[in-house]
Tab-separated table of N, CA, C and O in Angstrom:
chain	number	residue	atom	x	y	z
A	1	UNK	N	19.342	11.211	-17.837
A	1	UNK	CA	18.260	10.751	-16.983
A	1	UNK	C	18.418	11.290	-15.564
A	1	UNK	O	17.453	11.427	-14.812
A	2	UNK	N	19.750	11.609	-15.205
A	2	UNK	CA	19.725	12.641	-14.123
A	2	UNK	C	20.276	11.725	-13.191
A	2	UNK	O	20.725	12.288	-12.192
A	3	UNK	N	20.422	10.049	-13.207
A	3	UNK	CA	21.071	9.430	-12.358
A	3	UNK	C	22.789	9.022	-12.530
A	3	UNK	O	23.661	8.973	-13.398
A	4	UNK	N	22.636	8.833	-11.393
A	4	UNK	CA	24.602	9.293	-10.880
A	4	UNK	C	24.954	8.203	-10.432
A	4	UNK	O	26.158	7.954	-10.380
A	5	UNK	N	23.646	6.914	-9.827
A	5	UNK	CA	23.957	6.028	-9.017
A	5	UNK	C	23.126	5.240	-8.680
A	5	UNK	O	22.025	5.574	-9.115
A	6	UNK	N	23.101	4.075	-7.939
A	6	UNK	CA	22.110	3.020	-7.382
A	6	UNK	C	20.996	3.872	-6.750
A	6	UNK	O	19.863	4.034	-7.203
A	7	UNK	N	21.481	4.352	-5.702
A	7	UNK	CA	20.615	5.323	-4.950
A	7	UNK	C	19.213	6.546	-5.581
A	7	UNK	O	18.073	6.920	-5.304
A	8	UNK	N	20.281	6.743	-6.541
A	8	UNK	CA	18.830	7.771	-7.437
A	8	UNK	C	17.599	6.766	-8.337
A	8	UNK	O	16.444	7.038	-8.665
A	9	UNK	N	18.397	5.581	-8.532
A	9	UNK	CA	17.077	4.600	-8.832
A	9	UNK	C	16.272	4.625	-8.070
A	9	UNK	O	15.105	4.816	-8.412
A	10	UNK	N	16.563	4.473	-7.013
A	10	UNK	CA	15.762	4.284	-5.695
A	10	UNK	C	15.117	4.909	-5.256
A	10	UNK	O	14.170	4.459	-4.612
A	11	UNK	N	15.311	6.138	-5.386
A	11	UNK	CA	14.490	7.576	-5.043
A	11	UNK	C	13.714	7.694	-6.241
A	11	UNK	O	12.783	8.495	-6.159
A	12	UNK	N	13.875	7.034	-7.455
A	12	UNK	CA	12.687	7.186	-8.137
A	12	UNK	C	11.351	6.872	-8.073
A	12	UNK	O	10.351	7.338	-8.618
A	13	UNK	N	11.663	5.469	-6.842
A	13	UNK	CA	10.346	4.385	-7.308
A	13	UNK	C	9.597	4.687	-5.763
A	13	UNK	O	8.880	3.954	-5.082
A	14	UNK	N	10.052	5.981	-5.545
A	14	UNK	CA	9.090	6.819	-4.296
A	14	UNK	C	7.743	7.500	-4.956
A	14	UNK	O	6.783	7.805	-4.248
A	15	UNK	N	7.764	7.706	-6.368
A	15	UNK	CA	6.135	8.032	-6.510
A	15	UNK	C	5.660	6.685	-7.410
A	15	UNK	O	4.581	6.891	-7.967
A	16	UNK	N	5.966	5.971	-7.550
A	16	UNK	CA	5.461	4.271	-7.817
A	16	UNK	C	4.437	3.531	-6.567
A	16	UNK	O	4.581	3.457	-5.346
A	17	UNK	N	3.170	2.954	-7.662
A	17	UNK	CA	2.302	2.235	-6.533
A	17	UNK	C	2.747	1.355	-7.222
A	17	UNK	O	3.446	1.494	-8.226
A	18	UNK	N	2.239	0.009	-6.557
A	18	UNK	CA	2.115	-1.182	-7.175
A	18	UNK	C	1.013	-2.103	-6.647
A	18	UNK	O	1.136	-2.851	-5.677
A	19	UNK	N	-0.239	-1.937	-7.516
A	19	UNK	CA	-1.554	-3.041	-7.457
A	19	UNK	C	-1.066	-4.419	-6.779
A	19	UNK	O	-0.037	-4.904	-7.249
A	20	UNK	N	-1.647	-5.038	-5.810
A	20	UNK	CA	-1.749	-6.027	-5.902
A	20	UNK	C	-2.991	-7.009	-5.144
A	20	UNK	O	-3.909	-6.575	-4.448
A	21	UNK	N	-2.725	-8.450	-5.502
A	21	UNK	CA	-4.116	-9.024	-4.543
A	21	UNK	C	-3.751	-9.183	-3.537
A	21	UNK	O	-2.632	-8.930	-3.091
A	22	UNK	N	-4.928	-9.773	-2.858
A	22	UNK	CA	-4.953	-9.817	-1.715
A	22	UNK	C	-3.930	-10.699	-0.778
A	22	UNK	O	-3.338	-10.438	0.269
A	23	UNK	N	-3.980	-11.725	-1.526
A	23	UNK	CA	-2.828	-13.028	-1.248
A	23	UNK	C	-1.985	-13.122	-1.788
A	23	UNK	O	-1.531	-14.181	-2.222
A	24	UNK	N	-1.403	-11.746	-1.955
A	24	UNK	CA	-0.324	-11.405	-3.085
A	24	UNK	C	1.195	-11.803	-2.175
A	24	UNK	O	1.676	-10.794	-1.660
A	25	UNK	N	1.825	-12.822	-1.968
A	25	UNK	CA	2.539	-13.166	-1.231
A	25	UNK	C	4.194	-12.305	-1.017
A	25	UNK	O	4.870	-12.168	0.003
A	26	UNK	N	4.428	-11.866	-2.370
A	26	UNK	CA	5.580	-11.195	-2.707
A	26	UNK	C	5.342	-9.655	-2.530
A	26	UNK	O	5.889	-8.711	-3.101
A	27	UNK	N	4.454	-9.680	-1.660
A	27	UNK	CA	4.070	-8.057	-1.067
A	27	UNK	C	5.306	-7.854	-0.214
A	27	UNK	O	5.771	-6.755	0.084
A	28	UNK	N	5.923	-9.370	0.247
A	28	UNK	CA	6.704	-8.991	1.804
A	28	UNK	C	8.087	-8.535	1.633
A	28	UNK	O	8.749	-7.893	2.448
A	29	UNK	N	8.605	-9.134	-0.064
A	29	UNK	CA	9.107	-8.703	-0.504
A	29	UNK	C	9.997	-7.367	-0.792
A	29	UNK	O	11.174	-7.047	-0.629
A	30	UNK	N	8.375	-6.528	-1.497
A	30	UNK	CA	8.427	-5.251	-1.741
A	30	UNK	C	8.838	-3.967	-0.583
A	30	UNK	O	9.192	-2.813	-0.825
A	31	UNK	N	8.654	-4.603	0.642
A	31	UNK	CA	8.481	-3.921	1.901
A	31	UNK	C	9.631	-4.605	3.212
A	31	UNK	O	9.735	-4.568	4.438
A	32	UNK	N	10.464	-5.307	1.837
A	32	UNK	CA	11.579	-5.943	2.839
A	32	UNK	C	12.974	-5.128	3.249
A	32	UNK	O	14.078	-5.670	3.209
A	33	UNK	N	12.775	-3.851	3.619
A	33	UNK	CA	14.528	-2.815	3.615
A	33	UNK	C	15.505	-3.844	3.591
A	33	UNK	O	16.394	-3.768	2.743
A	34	UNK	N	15.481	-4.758	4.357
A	34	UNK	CA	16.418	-5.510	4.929
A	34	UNK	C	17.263	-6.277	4.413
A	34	UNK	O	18.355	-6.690	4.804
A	35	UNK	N	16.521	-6.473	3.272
A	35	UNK	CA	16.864	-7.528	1.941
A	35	UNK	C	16.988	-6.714	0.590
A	35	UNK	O	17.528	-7.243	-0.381
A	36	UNK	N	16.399	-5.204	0.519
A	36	UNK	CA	16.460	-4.639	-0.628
A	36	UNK	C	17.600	-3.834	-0.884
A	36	UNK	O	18.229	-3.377	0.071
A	37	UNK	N	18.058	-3.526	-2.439
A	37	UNK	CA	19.250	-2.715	-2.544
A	37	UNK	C	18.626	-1.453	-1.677
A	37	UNK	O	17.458	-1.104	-1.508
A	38	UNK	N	19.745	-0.966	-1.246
A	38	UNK	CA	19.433	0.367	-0.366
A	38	UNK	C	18.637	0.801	0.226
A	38	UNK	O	18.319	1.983	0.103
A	39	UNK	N	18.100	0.035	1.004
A	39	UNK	CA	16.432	-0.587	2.057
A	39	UNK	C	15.807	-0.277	0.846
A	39	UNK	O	15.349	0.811	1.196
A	40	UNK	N	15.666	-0.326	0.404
A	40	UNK	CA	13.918	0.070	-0.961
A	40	UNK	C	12.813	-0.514	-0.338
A	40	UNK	O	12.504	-1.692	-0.160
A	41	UNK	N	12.413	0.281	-0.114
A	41	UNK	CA	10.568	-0.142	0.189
A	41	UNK	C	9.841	0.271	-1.034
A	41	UNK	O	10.130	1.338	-1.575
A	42	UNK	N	9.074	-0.371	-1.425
A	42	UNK	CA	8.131	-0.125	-2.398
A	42	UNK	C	6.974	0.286	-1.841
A	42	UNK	O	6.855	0.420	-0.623
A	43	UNK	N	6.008	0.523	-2.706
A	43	UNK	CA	4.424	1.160	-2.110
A	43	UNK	C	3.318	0.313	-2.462
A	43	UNK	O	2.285	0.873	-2.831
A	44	UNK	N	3.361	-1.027	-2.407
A	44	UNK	CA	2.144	-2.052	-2.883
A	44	UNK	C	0.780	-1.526	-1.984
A	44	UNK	O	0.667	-1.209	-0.800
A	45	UNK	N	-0.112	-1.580	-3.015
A	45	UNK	CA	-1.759	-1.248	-2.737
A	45	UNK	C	-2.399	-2.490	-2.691
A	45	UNK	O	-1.852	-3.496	-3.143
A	46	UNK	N	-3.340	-2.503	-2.261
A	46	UNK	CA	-4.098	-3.549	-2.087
A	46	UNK	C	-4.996	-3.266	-3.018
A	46	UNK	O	-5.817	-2.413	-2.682
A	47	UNK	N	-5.137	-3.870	-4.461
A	47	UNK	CA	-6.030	-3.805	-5.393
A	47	UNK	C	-6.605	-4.955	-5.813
A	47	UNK	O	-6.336	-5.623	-6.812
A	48	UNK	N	-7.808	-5.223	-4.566
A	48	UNK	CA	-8.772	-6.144	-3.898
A	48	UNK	C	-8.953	-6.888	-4.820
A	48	UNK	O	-8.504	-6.509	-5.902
A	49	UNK	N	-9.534	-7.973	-4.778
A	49	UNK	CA	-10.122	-8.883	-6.073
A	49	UNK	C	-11.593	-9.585	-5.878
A	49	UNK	O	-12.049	-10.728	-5.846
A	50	UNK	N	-12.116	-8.110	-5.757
A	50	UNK	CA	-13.627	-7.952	-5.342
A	50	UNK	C	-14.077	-8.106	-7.011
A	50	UNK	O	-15.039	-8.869	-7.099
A	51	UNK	N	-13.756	-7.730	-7.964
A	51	UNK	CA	-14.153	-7.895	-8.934
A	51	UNK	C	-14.251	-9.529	-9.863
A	51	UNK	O	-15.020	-10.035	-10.681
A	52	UNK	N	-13.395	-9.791	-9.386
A	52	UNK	CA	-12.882	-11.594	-10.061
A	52	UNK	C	-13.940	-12.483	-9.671
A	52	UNK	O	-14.670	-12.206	-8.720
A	53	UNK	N	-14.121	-13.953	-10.614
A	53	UNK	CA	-15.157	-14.725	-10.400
A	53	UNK	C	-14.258	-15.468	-9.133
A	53	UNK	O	-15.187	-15.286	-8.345
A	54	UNK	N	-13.693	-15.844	-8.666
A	54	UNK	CA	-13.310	-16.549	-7.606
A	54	UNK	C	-13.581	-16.126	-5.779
A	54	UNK	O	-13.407	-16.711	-4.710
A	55	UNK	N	-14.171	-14.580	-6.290
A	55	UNK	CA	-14.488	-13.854	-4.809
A	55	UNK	C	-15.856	-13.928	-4.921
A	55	UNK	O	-16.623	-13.153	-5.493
A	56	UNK	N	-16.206	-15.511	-3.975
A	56	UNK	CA	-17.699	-14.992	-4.127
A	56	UNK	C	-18.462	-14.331	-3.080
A	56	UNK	O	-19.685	-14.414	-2.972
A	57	UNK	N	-17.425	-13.442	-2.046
A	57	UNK	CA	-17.683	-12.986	-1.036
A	57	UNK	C	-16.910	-12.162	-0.536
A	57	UNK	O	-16.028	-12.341	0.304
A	58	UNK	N	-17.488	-10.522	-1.456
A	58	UNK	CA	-16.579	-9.683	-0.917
A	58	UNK	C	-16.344	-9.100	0.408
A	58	UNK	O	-15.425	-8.302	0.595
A	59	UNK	N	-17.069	-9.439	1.242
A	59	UNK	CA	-16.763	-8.859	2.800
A	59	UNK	C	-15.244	-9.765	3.057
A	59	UNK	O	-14.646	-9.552	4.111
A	60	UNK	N	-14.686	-10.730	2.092
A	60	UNK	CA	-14.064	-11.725	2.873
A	60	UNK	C	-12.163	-11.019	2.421
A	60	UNK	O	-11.145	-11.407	2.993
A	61	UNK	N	-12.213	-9.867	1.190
A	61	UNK	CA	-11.471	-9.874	1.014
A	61	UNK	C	-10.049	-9.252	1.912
A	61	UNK	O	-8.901	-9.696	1.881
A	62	UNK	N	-10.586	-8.092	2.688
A	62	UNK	CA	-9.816	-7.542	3.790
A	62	UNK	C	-8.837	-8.836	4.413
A	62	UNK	O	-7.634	-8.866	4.672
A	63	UNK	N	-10.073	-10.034	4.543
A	63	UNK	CA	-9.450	-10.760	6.046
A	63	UNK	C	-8.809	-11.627	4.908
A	63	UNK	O	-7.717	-12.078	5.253
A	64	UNK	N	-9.192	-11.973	3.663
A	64	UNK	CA	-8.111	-12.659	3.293
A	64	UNK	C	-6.103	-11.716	3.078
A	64	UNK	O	-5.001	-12.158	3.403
A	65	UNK	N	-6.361	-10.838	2.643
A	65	UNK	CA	-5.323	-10.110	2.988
A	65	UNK	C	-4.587	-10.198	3.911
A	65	UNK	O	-3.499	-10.742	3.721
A	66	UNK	N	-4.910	-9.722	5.148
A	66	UNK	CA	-4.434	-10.179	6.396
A	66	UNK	C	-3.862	-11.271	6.730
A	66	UNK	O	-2.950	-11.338	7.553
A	67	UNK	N	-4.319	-12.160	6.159
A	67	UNK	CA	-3.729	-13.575	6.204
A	67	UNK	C	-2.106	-13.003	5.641
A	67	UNK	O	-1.424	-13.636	6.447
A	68	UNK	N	-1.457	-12.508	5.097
A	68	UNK	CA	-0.367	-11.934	4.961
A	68	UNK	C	0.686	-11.533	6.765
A	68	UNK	O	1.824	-11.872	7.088
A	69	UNK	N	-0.065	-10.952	7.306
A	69	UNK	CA	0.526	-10.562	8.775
A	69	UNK	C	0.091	-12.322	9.419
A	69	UNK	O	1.036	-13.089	9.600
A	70	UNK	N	-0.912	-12.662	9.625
A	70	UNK	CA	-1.126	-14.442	10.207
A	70	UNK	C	-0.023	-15.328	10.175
A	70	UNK	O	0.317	-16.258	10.906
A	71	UNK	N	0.556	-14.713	8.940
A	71	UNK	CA	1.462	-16.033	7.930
A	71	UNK	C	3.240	-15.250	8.220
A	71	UNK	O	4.317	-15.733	7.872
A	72	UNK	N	3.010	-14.068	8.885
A	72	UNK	CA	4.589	-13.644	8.867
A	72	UNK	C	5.373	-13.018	8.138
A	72	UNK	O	6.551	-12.690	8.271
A	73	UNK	N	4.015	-12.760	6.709
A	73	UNK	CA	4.582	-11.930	5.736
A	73	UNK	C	5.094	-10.600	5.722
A	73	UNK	O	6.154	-10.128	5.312
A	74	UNK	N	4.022	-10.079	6.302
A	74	UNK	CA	3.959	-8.283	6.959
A	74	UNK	C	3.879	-8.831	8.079
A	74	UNK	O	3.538	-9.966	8.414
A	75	UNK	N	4.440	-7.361	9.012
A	75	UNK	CA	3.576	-7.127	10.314
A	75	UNK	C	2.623	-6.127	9.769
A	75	UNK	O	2.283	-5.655	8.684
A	76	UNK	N	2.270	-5.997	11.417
A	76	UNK	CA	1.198	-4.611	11.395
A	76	UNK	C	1.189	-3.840	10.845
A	76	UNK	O	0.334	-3.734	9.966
A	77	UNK	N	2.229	-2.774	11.077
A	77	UNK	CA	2.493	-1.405	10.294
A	77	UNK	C	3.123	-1.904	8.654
A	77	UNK	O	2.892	-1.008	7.843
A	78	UNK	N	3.524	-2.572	8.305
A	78	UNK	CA	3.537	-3.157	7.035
A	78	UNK	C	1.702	-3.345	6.486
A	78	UNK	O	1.297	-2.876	5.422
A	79	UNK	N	1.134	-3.836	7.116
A	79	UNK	CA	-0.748	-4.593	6.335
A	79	UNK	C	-1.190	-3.223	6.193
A	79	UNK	O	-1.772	-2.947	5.144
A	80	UNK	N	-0.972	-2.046	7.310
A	80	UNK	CA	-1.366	-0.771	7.354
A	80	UNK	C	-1.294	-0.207	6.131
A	80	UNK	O	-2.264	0.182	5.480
A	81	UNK	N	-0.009	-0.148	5.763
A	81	UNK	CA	0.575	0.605	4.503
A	81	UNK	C	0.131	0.193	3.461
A	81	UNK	O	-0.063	0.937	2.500
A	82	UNK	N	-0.167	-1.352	3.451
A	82	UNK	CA	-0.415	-1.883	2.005
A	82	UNK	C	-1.707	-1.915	1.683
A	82	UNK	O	-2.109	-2.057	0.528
A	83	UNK	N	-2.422	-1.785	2.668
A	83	UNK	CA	-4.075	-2.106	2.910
A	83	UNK	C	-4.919	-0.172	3.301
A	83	UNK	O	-6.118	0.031	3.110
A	84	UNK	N	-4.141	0.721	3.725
A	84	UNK	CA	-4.632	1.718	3.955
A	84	UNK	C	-3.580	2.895	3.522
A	84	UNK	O	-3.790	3.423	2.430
A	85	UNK	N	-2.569	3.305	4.223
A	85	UNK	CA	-1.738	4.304	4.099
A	85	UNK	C	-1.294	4.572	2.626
A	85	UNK	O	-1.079	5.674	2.122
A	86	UNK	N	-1.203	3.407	2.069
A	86	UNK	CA	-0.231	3.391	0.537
A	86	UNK	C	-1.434	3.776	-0.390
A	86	UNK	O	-1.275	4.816	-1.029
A	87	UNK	N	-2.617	3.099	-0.564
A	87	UNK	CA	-3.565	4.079	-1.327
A	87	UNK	C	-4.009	5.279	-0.998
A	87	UNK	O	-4.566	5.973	-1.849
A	88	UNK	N	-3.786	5.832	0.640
A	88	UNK	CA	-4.220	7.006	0.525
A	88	UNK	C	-2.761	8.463	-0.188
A	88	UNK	O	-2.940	9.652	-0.450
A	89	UNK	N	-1.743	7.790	-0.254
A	89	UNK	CA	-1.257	8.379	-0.776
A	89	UNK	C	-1.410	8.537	-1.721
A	89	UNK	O	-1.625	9.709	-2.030
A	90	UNK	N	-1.409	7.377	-2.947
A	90	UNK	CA	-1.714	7.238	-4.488
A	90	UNK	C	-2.702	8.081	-4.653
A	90	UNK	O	-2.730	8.842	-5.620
A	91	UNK	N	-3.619	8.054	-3.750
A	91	UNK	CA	-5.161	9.281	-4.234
A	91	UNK	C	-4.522	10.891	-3.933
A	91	UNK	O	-4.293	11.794	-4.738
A	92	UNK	N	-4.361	10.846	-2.613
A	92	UNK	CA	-4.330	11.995	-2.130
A	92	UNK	C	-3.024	13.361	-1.842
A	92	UNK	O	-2.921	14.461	-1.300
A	93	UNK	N	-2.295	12.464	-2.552
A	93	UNK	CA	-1.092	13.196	-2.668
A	93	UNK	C	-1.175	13.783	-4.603
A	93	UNK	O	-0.201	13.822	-5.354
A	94	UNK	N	-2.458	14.121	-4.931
A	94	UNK	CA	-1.781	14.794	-5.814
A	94	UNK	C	-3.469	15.492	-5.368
A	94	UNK	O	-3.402	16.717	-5.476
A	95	UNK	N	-4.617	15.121	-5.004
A	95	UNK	CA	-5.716	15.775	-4.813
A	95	UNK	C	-6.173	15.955	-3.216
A	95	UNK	O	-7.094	15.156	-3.047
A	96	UNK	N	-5.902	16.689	-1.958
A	96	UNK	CA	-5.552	16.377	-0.650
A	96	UNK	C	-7.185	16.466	-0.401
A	96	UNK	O	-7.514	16.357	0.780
A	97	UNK	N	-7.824	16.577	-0.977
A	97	UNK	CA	-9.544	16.899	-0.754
A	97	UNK	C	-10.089	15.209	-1.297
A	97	UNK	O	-11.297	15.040	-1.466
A	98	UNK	N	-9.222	14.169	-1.513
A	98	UNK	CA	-10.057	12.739	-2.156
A	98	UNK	C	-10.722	12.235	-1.381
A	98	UNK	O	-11.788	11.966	-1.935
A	99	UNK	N	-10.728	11.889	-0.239
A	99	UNK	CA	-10.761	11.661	0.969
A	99	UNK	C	-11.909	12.358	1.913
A	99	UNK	O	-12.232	11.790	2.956
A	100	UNK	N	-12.414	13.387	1.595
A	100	UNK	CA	-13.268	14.207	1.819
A	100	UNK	C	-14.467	14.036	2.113
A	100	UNK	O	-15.234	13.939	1.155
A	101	UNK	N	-14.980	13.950	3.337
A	101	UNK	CA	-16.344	13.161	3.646
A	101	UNK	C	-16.273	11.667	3.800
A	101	UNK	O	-17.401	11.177	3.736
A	102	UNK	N	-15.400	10.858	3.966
A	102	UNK	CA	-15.523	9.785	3.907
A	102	UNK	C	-14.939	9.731	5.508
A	102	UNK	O	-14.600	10.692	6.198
A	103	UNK	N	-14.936	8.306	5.861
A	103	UNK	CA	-14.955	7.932	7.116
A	103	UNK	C	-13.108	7.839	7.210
A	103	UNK	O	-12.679	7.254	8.205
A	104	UNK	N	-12.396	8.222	6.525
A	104	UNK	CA	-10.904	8.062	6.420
A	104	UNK	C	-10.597	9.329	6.601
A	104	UNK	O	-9.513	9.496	7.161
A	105	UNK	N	-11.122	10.183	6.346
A	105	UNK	CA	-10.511	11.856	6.171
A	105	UNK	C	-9.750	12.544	7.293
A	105	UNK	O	-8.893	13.385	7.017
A	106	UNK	N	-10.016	12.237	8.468
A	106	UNK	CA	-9.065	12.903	9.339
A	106	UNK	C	-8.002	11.463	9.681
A	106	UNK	O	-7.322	11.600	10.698
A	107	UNK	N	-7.810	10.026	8.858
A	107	UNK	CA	-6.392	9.500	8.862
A	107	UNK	C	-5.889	10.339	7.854
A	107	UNK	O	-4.782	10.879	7.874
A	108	UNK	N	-6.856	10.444	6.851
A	108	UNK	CA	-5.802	11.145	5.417
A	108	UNK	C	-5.167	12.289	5.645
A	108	UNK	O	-4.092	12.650	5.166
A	109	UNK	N	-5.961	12.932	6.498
A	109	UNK	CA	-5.385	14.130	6.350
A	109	UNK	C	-3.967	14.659	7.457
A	109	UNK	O	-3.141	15.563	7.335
A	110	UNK	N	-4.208	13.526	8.614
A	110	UNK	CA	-2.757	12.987	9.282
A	110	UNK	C	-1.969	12.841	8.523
A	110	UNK	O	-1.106	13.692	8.302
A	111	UNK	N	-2.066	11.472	7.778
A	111	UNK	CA	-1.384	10.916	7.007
A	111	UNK	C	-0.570	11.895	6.237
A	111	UNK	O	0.660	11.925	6.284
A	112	UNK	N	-1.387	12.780	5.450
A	112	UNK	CA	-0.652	13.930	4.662
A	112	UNK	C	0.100	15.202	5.257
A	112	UNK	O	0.947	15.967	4.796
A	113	UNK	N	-0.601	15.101	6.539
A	113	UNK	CA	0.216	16.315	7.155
A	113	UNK	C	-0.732	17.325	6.610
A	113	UNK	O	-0.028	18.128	5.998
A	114	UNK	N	-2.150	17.733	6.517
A	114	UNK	CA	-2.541	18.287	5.899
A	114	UNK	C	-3.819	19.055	6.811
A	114	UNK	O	-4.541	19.946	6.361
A	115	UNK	N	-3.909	18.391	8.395
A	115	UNK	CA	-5.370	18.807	8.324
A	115	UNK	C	-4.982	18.352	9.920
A	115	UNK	O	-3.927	18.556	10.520
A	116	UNK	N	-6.593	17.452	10.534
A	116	UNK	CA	-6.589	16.595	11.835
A	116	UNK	C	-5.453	16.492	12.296
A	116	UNK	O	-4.503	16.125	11.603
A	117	UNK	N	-5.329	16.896	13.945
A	117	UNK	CA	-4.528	16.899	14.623
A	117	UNK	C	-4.750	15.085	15.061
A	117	UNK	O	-4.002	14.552	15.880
């Protein structure tokens, strides 16, 4: 399998997303170095729950998210990653054009190192 050690686990779960909701509490978890074997940060997405009968108001789901940084779970640059940066990788790191025309394209293309100064 090519691993030697704790560490190469770890470097595996660098192209790993991981879905989650919005009030997904154990996001803070995933994004805890501090607490993880060998800082591990994971890459949790925000995979909204705009679809479910319990959202009967999808404008509301962003700010319920957020309630994550309110509550001490994330900070900032943590809600960033989980709410913006971490899906634009999942898309755009294997297609750098996903992003393309949309109102995100010159973060994505920061983001990727790919484009926008």
């Amino acid at each position: 399998a090519g691993v030697d050690g704790p560490a190469d686990i770890v470097a595996l779960f660098d192209r790993f997303f991981f879905g989650c909701e919005a009030d997904e509490g154990t996001v803070g978890w995933a994004m805890a170095a501090d607490v993880n074997p060998h800082g591990a940060v994971l890459q949790p997405v925000l995979g909204s729950d705009i679809g479910h009968w319990d959202v009967p108001d999808m404008s509301e789901v962003v700010a319920e998210a957020y309630e994550l940084v309110i509550d001490g779970v994330l900070d900032d640059s943590q809600f960033r990653a989980f709410a913006c940066d971490n899906p634009i990788r999942l898309h755009a790191e294997m297609n750098p054009a996903f992003f393309d025309g949309t109102p995100v394209e010159d973060h994505a293309r920061r983001l990727l190192g790919t484009g926008a100064d």
